[in-house]
Amino acid sequence: MTNNDILKKLRVALMLRDDQIVEILELVDFRISKSELSAFFRAEDHPNYVECGDQILRNFLNGLVIHLRGTKETPKNPNEVLAKHKAQIPSKEGAQERKEFKAKPKGEEKARGDQSPSKTNPAAKKKPFKKPAPKVQVVEKVKFNFGKNKKV
């Protein structure tokens, strides 16, 4: 995976715009213009494509830590920062809200592609859990001296 791929995935995952990335890089005193930054996100066959160097990625990651966590003097909650990013993204017209994944109740069965759901509920046939019998102590309590008070 190249540095460009890493930078692209971080940008998408954190929902960052170009101007936010420039601000993050400025937190670690690294100056870059939006046009230089956009060259990293172009297709590889584009004539203005530029490979993202190690120095830029390193500075971006260090700035991202400061951006999300804050400094020792002014700590931040990363979840609040990410929620602020999400709120700044304009919603598209006609776009539906993403449904969050919700686990279905255990009793509800769906058919798999190669099997049909069973007619009976297998959970109802299980026997109640019984406590196992207490274990019999095989070895009696022994006091170990670890070499002290040896009689020769």
N, CA and C atoms as an extended XYZ file, in Angstrom:
456
Properties=species:S:1:pos:R:3:atomname:S:1:resname:S:1:resid:I:1 pbc="F F F"
N         0.846       -1.161        0.000 N   MET     1
C         0.000        0.000        0.000 CA  MET     1
C         0.901        1.237        0.000 C   MET     1
N         0.609        2.153       -0.884 N   THR     2
C         1.431        3.348       -1.001 CA  THR     2
C         0.981        4.418       -0.013 C   THR     2
N         1.822        5.425        0.148 N   ASN     3
C         1.476        6.536        1.025 CA  ASN     3
C         0.222        7.251        0.527 C   ASN     3
N         0.072        7.330       -0.803 N   ASN     4
C        -1.117        7.976       -1.361 CA  ASN     4
C        -2.375        7.223       -0.956 C   ASN     4
N        -2.336        5.894       -0.985 N   ASP     5
C        -3.492        5.091       -0.595 CA  ASP     5
C        -3.839        5.316        0.879 C   ASP     5
N        -2.820        5.381        1.710 N   ILE     6
C        -3.041        5.597        3.141 CA  ILE     6
C        -3.680        6.961        3.369 C   ILE     6
N        -3.148        7.979        2.688 N   LEU     7
C        -3.677        9.329        2.833 CA  LEU     7
C        -5.117        9.410        2.345 C   LEU     7
N        -5.426        8.741        1.232 N   LYS     8
C        -6.790        8.736        0.694 CA  LYS     8
C        -7.756        8.069        1.663 C   LYS     8
N        -7.356        6.929        2.231 N   LYS     9
C        -8.236        6.202        3.148 CA  LYS     9
C        -8.471        6.987        4.427 C   LYS     9
N        -7.440        7.652        4.937 N   LEU    10
C        -7.614        8.474        6.135 CA  LEU    10
C        -8.546        9.644        5.853 C   LEU    10
N        -8.401       10.244        4.680 N   ARG    11
C        -9.241       11.374        4.313 CA  ARG    11
C       -10.715       10.964        4.274 C   ARG    11
N       -10.991        9.809        3.672 N   VAL    12
C       -12.368        9.338        3.565 CA  VAL    12
C       -12.898        8.912        4.929 C   VAL    12
N       -12.090        8.182        5.687 N   ALA    13
C       -12.548        7.661        6.980 CA  ALA    13
C       -12.843        8.784        7.966 C   ALA    13
N       -12.032        9.834        7.945 N   LEU    14
C       -12.211       10.929        8.895 CA  LEU    14
C       -13.072       12.050        8.330 C   LEU    14
N       -13.537       11.881        7.082 N   MET    15
C       -14.407       12.863        6.427 CA  MET    15
C       -13.765       14.245        6.418 C   MET    15
N       -12.523       14.316        5.921 N   LEU    16
C       -11.788       15.574        5.914 CA  LEU    16
C       -11.835       16.222        4.537 C   LEU    16
N       -11.927       17.549        4.524 N   ARG    17
C       -11.823       18.304        3.290 CA  ARG    17
C       -10.379       18.754        3.119 C   ARG    17
N       -10.057       19.251        1.943 N   ASP    18
C        -8.683       19.687        1.662 CA  ASP    18
C        -8.232       20.784        2.619 C   ASP    18
N        -9.100       21.749        2.884 N   ASP    19
C        -8.698       22.847        3.766 CA  ASP    19
C        -8.465       22.355        5.198 C   ASP    19
N        -9.183       21.331        5.625 N   GLN    20
C        -8.955       20.764        6.961 CA  GLN    20
C        -7.614       20.042        7.019 C   GLN    20
N        -7.250       19.359        5.933 N   ILE    21
C        -5.955       18.668        5.892 CA  ILE    21
C        -4.832       19.685        5.941 C   ILE    21
N        -4.990       20.823        5.223 N   VAL    22
C        -3.979       21.888        5.254 CA  VAL    22
C        -3.836       22.427        6.674 C   VAL    22
N        -4.964       22.623        7.387 N   GLU    23
C        -4.915       23.096        8.771 CA  GLU    23
C        -4.228       22.086        9.687 C   GLU    23
N        -4.496       20.812        9.465 N   ILE    24
C        -3.866       19.762       10.290 CA  ILE    24
C        -2.358       19.773       10.085 C   ILE    24
N        -1.913       19.947        8.842 N   LEU    25
C        -0.476       19.998        8.576 CA  LEU    25
C         0.157       21.250        9.174 C   LEU    25
N        -0.600       22.342        9.264 N   GLU    26
C        -0.064       23.564        9.866 CA  GLU    26
C         0.104       23.425       11.378 C   GLU    26
N        -0.608       22.485       11.999 N   LEU    27
C        -0.441       22.256       13.441 CA  LEU    27
C         0.971       21.808       13.778 C   LEU    27
N         1.632       21.157       12.828 N   VAL    28
C         3.016       20.707       13.048 CA  VAL    28
C         3.985       21.559       12.231 C   VAL    28
N         3.572       22.790       11.901 N   ASP    29
C         4.396       23.749       11.157 CA  ASP    29
C         4.860       23.206        9.813 C   ASP    29
N         3.967       22.544        9.101 N   PHE    30
C         4.269       22.054        7.760 CA  PHE    30
C         3.295       22.739        6.810 C   PHE    30
N         3.837       23.567        5.914 N   ARG    31
C         3.003       24.350        4.998 CA  ARG    31
C         2.874       23.617        3.671 C   ARG    31
N         1.636       23.538        3.173 N   ILE    32
C         1.367       22.932        1.874 CA  ILE    32
C         0.129       23.623        1.297 C   ILE    32
N         0.100       23.809       -0.010 N   SER    33
C        -1.058       24.464       -0.627 CA  SER    33
C        -2.100       23.421       -1.003 C   SER    33
N        -3.332       23.886       -1.257 N   LYS    34
C        -4.400       22.967       -1.643 CA  LYS    34
C        -4.107       22.306       -2.977 C   LYS    34
N        -3.480       23.033       -3.894 N   SER    35
C        -3.172       22.453       -5.206 CA  SER    35
C        -2.116       21.360       -5.092 C   SER    35
N        -1.127       21.557       -4.216 N   GLU    36
C        -0.126       20.508       -3.991 CA  GLU    36
C        -0.786       19.286       -3.359 C   GLU    36
N        -1.706       19.529       -2.449 N   LEU    37
C        -2.398       18.444       -1.773 CA  LEU    37
C        -3.295       17.674       -2.729 C   LEU    37
N        -3.986       18.386       -3.609 N   SER    38
C        -4.898       17.712       -4.546 CA  SER    38
C        -4.141       16.816       -5.521 C   SER    38
N        -2.856       17.081       -5.740 N   ALA    39
C        -2.060       16.234       -6.630 CA  ALA    39
C        -1.902       14.823       -6.068 C   ALA    39
N        -1.966       14.681       -4.749 N   PHE    40
C        -1.847       13.354       -4.134 CA  PHE    40
C        -3.102       12.515       -4.357 C   PHE    40
N        -4.247       13.178       -4.532 N   PHE    41
C        -5.513       12.467       -4.637 CA  PHE    41
C        -5.945       12.219       -6.080 C   PHE    41
N        -5.095       12.548       -7.035 N   ARG    42
C        -5.424       12.324       -8.449 CA  ARG    42
C        -5.190       10.865       -8.815 C   ARG    42
N        -5.715       10.461       -9.978 N   ALA    43
C        -5.476        9.108      -10.490 CA  ALA    43
C        -4.006        8.993      -10.895 C   ALA    43
N        -3.460        7.788      -10.796 N   GLU    44
C        -2.027        7.592      -11.069 CA  GLU    44
C        -1.653        7.922      -12.508 C   GLU    44
N        -2.596        7.774      -13.443 N   ASP    45
C        -2.271        8.053      -14.840 CA  ASP    45
C        -2.477        9.520      -15.208 C   ASP    45
N        -2.916       10.344      -14.258 N   HIS    46
C        -3.109       11.779      -14.506 CA  HIS    46
C        -1.738       12.452      -14.650 C   HIS    46
N        -1.596       13.437      -15.564 N   PRO    47
C        -0.276       14.066      -15.760 CA  PRO    47
C         0.213       14.853      -14.539 C   PRO    47
N        -0.695       15.344      -13.679 N   ASN    48
C        -0.274       16.119      -12.505 CA  ASN    48
C        -0.251       15.298      -11.219 C   ASN    48
N        -0.294       13.973      -11.345 N   TYR    49
C        -0.245       13.094      -10.172 CA  TYR    49
C         1.135       13.187       -9.526 C   TYR    49
N         1.172       13.255       -8.192 N   VAL    50
C         2.426       13.295       -7.441 CA  VAL    50
C         2.356       12.231       -6.358 C   VAL    50
N         3.438       11.507       -6.183 N   GLU    51
C         3.514       10.491       -5.134 CA  GLU    51
C         3.686       11.185       -3.784 C   GLU    51
N         2.918       10.779       -2.804 N   CYS    52
C         3.000       11.355       -1.456 CA  CYS    52
C         4.256       10.819       -0.783 C   CYS    52
N         5.095       11.705       -0.314 N   GLY    53
C         6.337       11.300        0.322 CA  GLY    53
C         6.146       10.912        1.773 C   GLY    53
N         7.165       10.280        2.319 N   ASP    54
C         7.124        9.855        3.721 CA  ASP    54
C         7.017       11.051        4.666 C   ASP    54
N         7.697       12.139        4.324 N   GLN    55
C         7.711       13.312        5.187 CA  GLN    55
C         6.311       13.912        5.310 C   GLN    55
N         5.586       13.990        4.219 N   ILE    56
C         4.246       14.570        4.246 CA  ILE    56
C         3.299       13.678        5.052 C   ILE    56
N         3.368       12.367        4.814 N   LEU    57
C         2.500       11.445        5.549 CA  LEU    57
C         2.825       11.468        7.042 C   LEU    57
N         4.115       11.499        7.381 N   ARG    58
C         4.525       11.535        8.793 CA  ARG    58
C         4.008       12.803        9.464 C   ARG    58
N         4.170       13.945        8.805 N   ASN    59
C         3.692       15.204        9.374 CA  ASN    59
C         2.170       15.229        9.474 C   ASN    59
N         1.483       14.643        8.486 N   PHE    60
C         0.027       14.588        8.548 CA  PHE    60
C        -0.428       13.744        9.738 C   PHE    60
N         0.189       12.593        9.959 N   LEU    61
C        -0.197       11.727       11.081 CA  LEU    61
C         0.088       12.397       12.423 C   LEU    61
N         1.240       13.080       12.533 N   ASN    62
C         1.547       13.794       13.778 CA  ASN    62
C         0.555       14.927       14.006 C   ASN    62
N         0.209       15.656       12.946 N   GLY    63
C        -0.777       16.726       13.067 CA  GLY    63
C        -2.156       16.193       13.396 C   GLY    63
N        -2.487       15.015       12.854 N   LEU    64
C        -3.785       14.403       13.110 CA  LEU    64
C        -3.931       14.025       14.584 C   LEU    64
N        -2.856       13.560       15.182 N   VAL    65
C        -2.880       13.232       16.611 CA  VAL    65
C        -3.179       14.486       17.420 C   VAL    65
N        -2.520       15.596       17.077 N   ILE    66
C        -2.761       16.852       17.793 CA  ILE    66
C        -4.187       17.347       17.527 C   ILE    66
N        -4.636       17.200       16.296 N   HIS    67
C        -5.976       17.663       15.926 CA  HIS    67
C        -7.061       16.892       16.685 C   HIS    67
N        -6.914       15.569       16.805 N   LEU    68
C        -7.933       14.752       17.454 CA  LEU    68
C        -7.815       14.752       18.971 C   LEU    68
N        -6.608       14.596       19.488 N   ARG    69
C        -6.416       14.471       20.933 CA  ARG    69
C        -6.144       15.792       21.627 C   ARG    69
N        -5.623       16.760       20.880 N   GLY    70
C        -5.223       18.021       21.490 CA  GLY    70
C        -3.834       17.882       22.083 C   GLY    70
N        -3.426       18.886       22.829 N   THR    71
C        -2.122       18.863       23.484 CA  THR    71
C        -2.313       18.561       24.965 C   THR    71
N        -1.206       18.475       25.694 N   LYS    72
C        -1.300       18.222       27.134 CA  LYS    72
C        -2.012       19.374       27.837 C   LYS    72
N        -1.745       20.598       27.363 N   GLU    73
C        -2.351       21.773       27.987 CA  GLU    73
C        -3.839       21.872       27.659 C   GLU    73
N        -4.227       21.511       26.430 N   THR    74
C        -5.631       21.611       26.011 CA  THR    74
C        -6.070       20.289       25.379 C   THR    74
N        -6.372       19.277       26.204 N   PRO    75
C        -6.801       17.984       25.644 CA  PRO    75
C        -8.197       18.087       25.029 C   PRO    75
N        -8.447       17.230       24.036 N   LYS    76
C        -9.745       17.180       23.354 CA  LYS    76
C       -10.277       15.756       23.409 C   LYS    76
N       -11.582       15.636       23.193 N   ASN    77
C       -12.207       14.326       23.077 CA  ASN    77
C       -12.303       14.008       21.578 C   ASN    77
N       -11.623       12.959       21.085 N   PRO    78
C       -11.630       12.650       19.652 CA  PRO    78
C       -13.022       12.430       19.082 C   PRO    78
N       -13.944       11.853       19.861 N   ASN    79
C       -15.301       11.611       19.369 CA  ASN    79
C       -16.024       12.920       19.067 C   ASN    79
N       -15.789       13.937       19.884 N   GLU    80
C       -16.412       15.233       19.636 CA  GLU    80
C       -15.860       15.869       18.371 C   GLU    80
N       -14.565       15.733       18.154 N   VAL    81
C       -13.936       16.299       16.953 CA  VAL    81
C       -14.496       15.619       15.708 C   VAL    81
N       -14.617       14.293       15.744 N   LEU    82
C       -15.144       13.562       14.591 CA  LEU    82
C       -16.613       13.892       14.357 C   LEU    82
N       -17.378       14.084       15.426 N   ALA    83
C       -18.786       14.458       15.272 CA  ALA    83
C       -18.907       15.835       14.635 C   ALA    83
N       -17.975       16.730       14.977 N   LYS    84
C       -17.975       18.068       14.387 CA  LYS    84
C       -17.694       17.986       12.885 C   LYS    84
N       -16.765       17.092       12.490 N   HIS    85
C       -16.476       16.894       11.063 CA  HIS    85
C       -17.716       16.383       10.336 C   HIS    85
N       -18.401       15.436       10.951 N   LYS    86
C       -19.583       14.845       10.326 CA  LYS    86
C       -20.686       15.888       10.160 C   LYS    86
N       -20.817       16.788       11.137 N   ALA    87
C       -21.846       17.818       11.068 CA  ALA    87
C       -21.548       18.843        9.979 C   ALA    87
N       -20.279       19.041        9.647 N   GLN    88
C       -19.899       20.030        8.646 CA  GLN    88
C       -20.123       19.547        7.223 C   GLN    88
N       -20.303       18.252        7.035 N   ILE    89
C       -20.480       17.713        5.691 CA  ILE    89
C       -21.914       17.974        5.249 C   ILE    89
N       -22.092       18.661        4.106 N   PRO    90
C       -23.462       18.919        3.649 CA  PRO    90
C       -24.100       17.635        3.142 C   PRO    90
N       -25.384       17.446        3.462 N   SER    91
C       -26.064       16.234        3.012 CA  SER    91
C       -26.543       16.437        1.583 C   SER    91
N       -26.505       15.386        0.789 N   LYS    92
C       -26.931       15.445       -0.602 CA  LYS    92
C       -28.446       15.414       -0.663 C   LYS    92
N       -28.997       16.102       -1.663 N   GLU    93
C       -30.437       16.114       -1.817 CA  GLU    93
C       -30.919       14.738       -2.249 C   GLU    93
N       -31.973       14.267       -1.645 N   GLY    94
C       -32.540       12.970       -1.992 CA  GLY    94
C       -31.786       11.796       -1.379 C   GLY    94
N       -30.695       12.074       -0.688 N   ALA    95
C       -29.938       10.984       -0.071 CA  ALA    95
C       -30.629       10.569        1.224 C   ALA    95
N       -30.736        9.277        1.408 N   GLN    96
C       -31.372        8.774        2.609 CA  GLN    96
C       -30.343        8.629        3.711 C   GLN    96
N       -30.809        8.740        4.930 N   GLU    97
C       -29.953        8.551        6.087 CA  GLU    97
C       -29.508        7.089        6.134 C   GLU    97
N       -28.243        6.856        6.421 N   ARG    98
C       -27.760        5.476        6.506 CA  ARG    98
C       -28.358        4.791        7.714 C   ARG    98
N       -28.867        3.610        7.495 N   LYS    99
C       -29.410        2.842        8.605 CA  LYS    99
C       -28.253        2.157        9.315 C   LYS    99
N       -28.221        2.319       10.612 N   GLU   100
C       -27.181        1.665       11.396 CA  GLU   100
C       -27.532        0.196       11.550 C   GLU   100
N       -26.528       -0.625       11.677 N   PHE   101
C       -26.729       -2.056       11.830 CA  PHE   101
C       -27.340       -2.336       13.194 C   PHE   101
N       -28.409       -3.105       13.187 N   LYS   102
C       -29.025       -3.532       14.439 CA  LYS   102
C       -29.133       -5.042       14.424 C   LYS   102
N       -28.700       -5.666       15.491 N   ALA   103
C       -28.771       -7.116       15.579 CA  ALA   103
C       -30.227       -7.540       15.681 C   ALA   103
N       -30.550       -8.626       15.005 N   LYS   104
C       -31.919       -9.134       15.036 CA  LYS   104
C       -32.103      -10.021       16.257 C   LYS   104
N       -33.320      -10.158       16.725 N   PRO   105
C       -33.558      -11.036       17.872 CA  PRO   105
C       -33.122      -12.460       17.569 C   PRO   105
N       -32.721      -13.176       18.616 N   LYS   106
C       -32.198      -14.533       18.425 CA  LYS   106
C       -33.215      -15.477       17.822 C   LYS   106
N       -34.468      -15.311       18.166 N   GLY   107
C       -35.499      -16.222       17.687 CA  GLY   107
C       -35.799      -16.070       16.212 C   GLY   107
N       -35.454      -14.954       15.629 N   GLU   108
C       -35.781      -14.694       14.229 CA  GLU   108
C       -34.755      -15.374       13.321 C   GLU   108
N       -35.229      -16.242       12.457 N   GLU   109
C       -34.333      -16.975       11.567 CA  GLU   109
C       -34.543      -16.533       10.133 C   GLU   109
N       -33.487      -16.422        9.404 N   LYS   110
C       -33.561      -16.101        7.980 CA  LYS   110
C       -32.967      -17.268        7.207 C   LYS   110
N       -33.430      -17.429        5.981 N   ALA   111
C       -32.921      -18.518        5.152 CA  ALA   111
C       -31.572      -18.143        4.574 C   ALA   111
N       -30.649      -19.080        4.608 N   ARG   112
C       -29.388      -18.897        3.901 CA  ARG   112
C       -29.604      -19.305        2.471 C   ARG   112
N       -28.664      -19.010        1.626 N   GLY   113
C       -28.814      -19.340        0.219 CA  GLY   113
C       -28.936      -20.821       -0.048 C   GLY   113
N       -28.233      -21.633        0.721 N   ASP   114
C       -28.229      -23.072        0.470 CA  ASP   114
C       -29.140      -23.853        1.415 C   ASP   114
N       -29.760      -23.195        2.396 N   GLN   115
C       -30.609      -23.894        3.347 CA  GLN   115
C       -31.869      -23.076        3.603 C   GLN   115
N       -32.936      -23.780        3.928 N   SER   116
C       -34.157      -23.079        4.321 CA  SER   116
C       -34.205      -23.048        5.843 C   SER   116
N       -34.877      -22.073        6.417 N   PRO   117
C       -34.932      -22.031        7.881 CA  PRO   117
C       -35.676      -23.245        8.424 C   PRO   117
N       -35.219      -23.717        9.555 N   SER   118
C       -35.845      -24.904       10.143 CA  SER   118
C       -37.226      -24.540       10.667 C   SER   118
N       -38.120      -25.518       10.662 N   LYS   119
C       -39.501      -25.292       11.103 CA  LYS   119
C       -39.584      -25.222       12.622 C   LYS   119
N       -38.719      -25.962       13.300 N   THR   120
C       -38.772      -25.975       14.767 CA  THR   120
C       -37.721      -25.041       15.323 C   THR   120
N       -37.926      -24.632       16.525 N   ASN   121
C       -36.981      -23.751       17.191 CA  ASN   121
C       -35.962      -24.624       17.929 C   ASN   121
N       -34.691      -24.677       17.479 N   PRO   122
C       -33.717      -25.547       18.132 CA  PRO   122
C       -33.392      -25.096       19.551 C   PRO   122
N       -33.583      -23.826       19.857 N   ALA   123
C       -33.269      -23.345       21.200 CA  ALA   123
C       -34.250      -23.897       22.232 C   ALA   123
N       -35.470      -24.214       21.817 N   ALA   124
C       -36.476      -24.707       22.754 CA  ALA   124
C       -36.190      -26.144       23.180 C   ALA   124
N       -35.455      -26.913       22.377 N   LYS   125
C       -35.187      -28.322       22.681 CA  LYS   125
C       -34.022      -28.517       23.646 C   LYS   125
N       -33.261      -27.479       23.903 N   LYS   126
C       -32.090      -27.625       24.757 CA  LYS   126
C       -32.500      -27.928       26.185 C   LYS   126
N       -31.695      -28.734       26.843 N   LYS   127
C       -31.944      -29.081       28.230 CA  LYS   127
C       -31.421      -27.953       29.115 C   LYS   127
N       -32.034      -27.769       30.277 N   PRO   128
C       -31.539      -26.723       31.175 CA  PRO   128
C       -30.144      -27.084       31.679 C   PRO   128
N       -29.353      -26.078       31.954 N   PHE   129
C       -27.986      -26.267       32.408 CA  PHE   129
C       -27.980      -26.778       33.839 C   PHE   129
N       -27.226      -27.864       34.056 N   LYS   130
C       -27.092      -28.413       35.401 CA  LYS   130
C       -25.690      -28.128       35.902 C   LYS   130
N       -25.579      -27.839       37.181 N   LYS   131
C       -24.271      -27.608       37.767 CA  LYS   131
C       -23.540      -28.938       37.854 C   LYS   131
N       -22.271      -28.961       37.488 N   PRO   132
C       -21.522      -30.213       37.616 CA  PRO   132
C       -21.281      -30.539       39.093 C   PRO   132
N       -21.055      -31.819       39.346 N   ALA   133
C       -20.796      -32.266       40.719 CA  ALA   133
C       -19.488      -31.652       41.205 C   ALA   133
N       -19.389      -31.335       42.475 N   PRO   134
C       -18.145      -30.729       42.976 CA  PRO   134
C       -16.975      -31.693       42.789 C   PRO   134
N       -15.830      -31.136       42.454 N   LYS   135
C       -14.645      -31.968       42.211 CA  LYS   135
C       -14.098      -32.498       43.526 C   LYS   135
N       -13.646      -33.732       43.458 N   VAL   136
C       -13.041      -34.351       44.626 CA  VAL   136
C       -11.579      -33.953       44.642 C   VAL   136
N       -11.106      -33.482       45.812 N   GLN   137
C        -9.723      -33.046       45.913 CA  GLN   137
C        -8.828      -34.277       45.990 C   GLN   137
N        -7.952      -34.410       44.999 N   VAL   138
C        -7.105      -35.585       44.901 CA  VAL   138
C        -5.904      -35.460       45.827 C   VAL   138
N        -5.287      -34.295       45.865 N   VAL   139
C        -4.090      -34.102       46.667 CA  VAL   139
C        -4.479      -33.358       47.942 C   VAL   139
N        -3.963      -33.850       49.060 N   GLU   140
C        -4.238      -33.179       50.323 CA  GLU   140
C        -3.396      -31.921       50.422 C   GLU   140
N        -3.764      -31.072       51.354 N   LYS   141
C        -3.007      -29.840       51.527 CA  LYS   141
C        -1.609      -30.182       51.999 C   LYS   141
N        -0.633      -29.623       51.285 N   VAL   142
C         0.770      -29.906       51.589 CA  VAL   142
C         1.468      -28.591       51.829 C   VAL   142
N         2.319      -28.541       52.857 N   LYS   143
C         3.093      -27.348       53.127 CA  LYS   143
C         4.458      -27.527       52.484 C   LYS   143
N         4.827      -26.557       51.627 N   PHE   144
C         6.121      -26.611       50.962 CA  PHE   144
C         7.084      -25.709       51.710 C   PHE   144
N         8.292      -26.237       51.970 N   ASN   145
C         9.287      -25.471       52.702 CA  ASN   145
C        10.297      -24.789       51.775 C   ASN   145
N        10.338      -25.179       50.543 N   PHE   146
C        11.264      -24.619       49.558 CA  PHE   146
C        12.695      -24.578       50.058 C   PHE   146
N        13.127      -25.647       50.657 N   GLY   147
C        14.514      -25.797       51.046 CA  GLY   147
C        14.859      -25.227       52.412 C   GLY   147
N        13.900      -24.689       53.128 N   LYS   148
C        14.200      -24.121       54.445 CA  LYS   148
C        13.998      -25.200       55.507 C   LYS   148
N        14.769      -25.092       56.564 N   ASN   149
C        14.676      -25.982       57.705 CA  ASN   149
C        14.820      -27.456       57.307 C   ASN   149
N        15.794      -27.715       56.469 N   LYS   150
C        16.035      -29.105       56.076 CA  LYS   150
C        16.767      -29.837       57.193 C   LYS   150
N        16.350      -31.044       57.436 N   LYS   151
C        17.063      -31.876       58.407 CA  LYS   151
C        17.939      -32.834       57.620 C   LYS   151
N        19.209      -32.832       57.919 N   VAL   152
C        20.146      -33.673       57.185 CA  VAL   152
C        20.521      -34.884       57.951 C   VAL   152
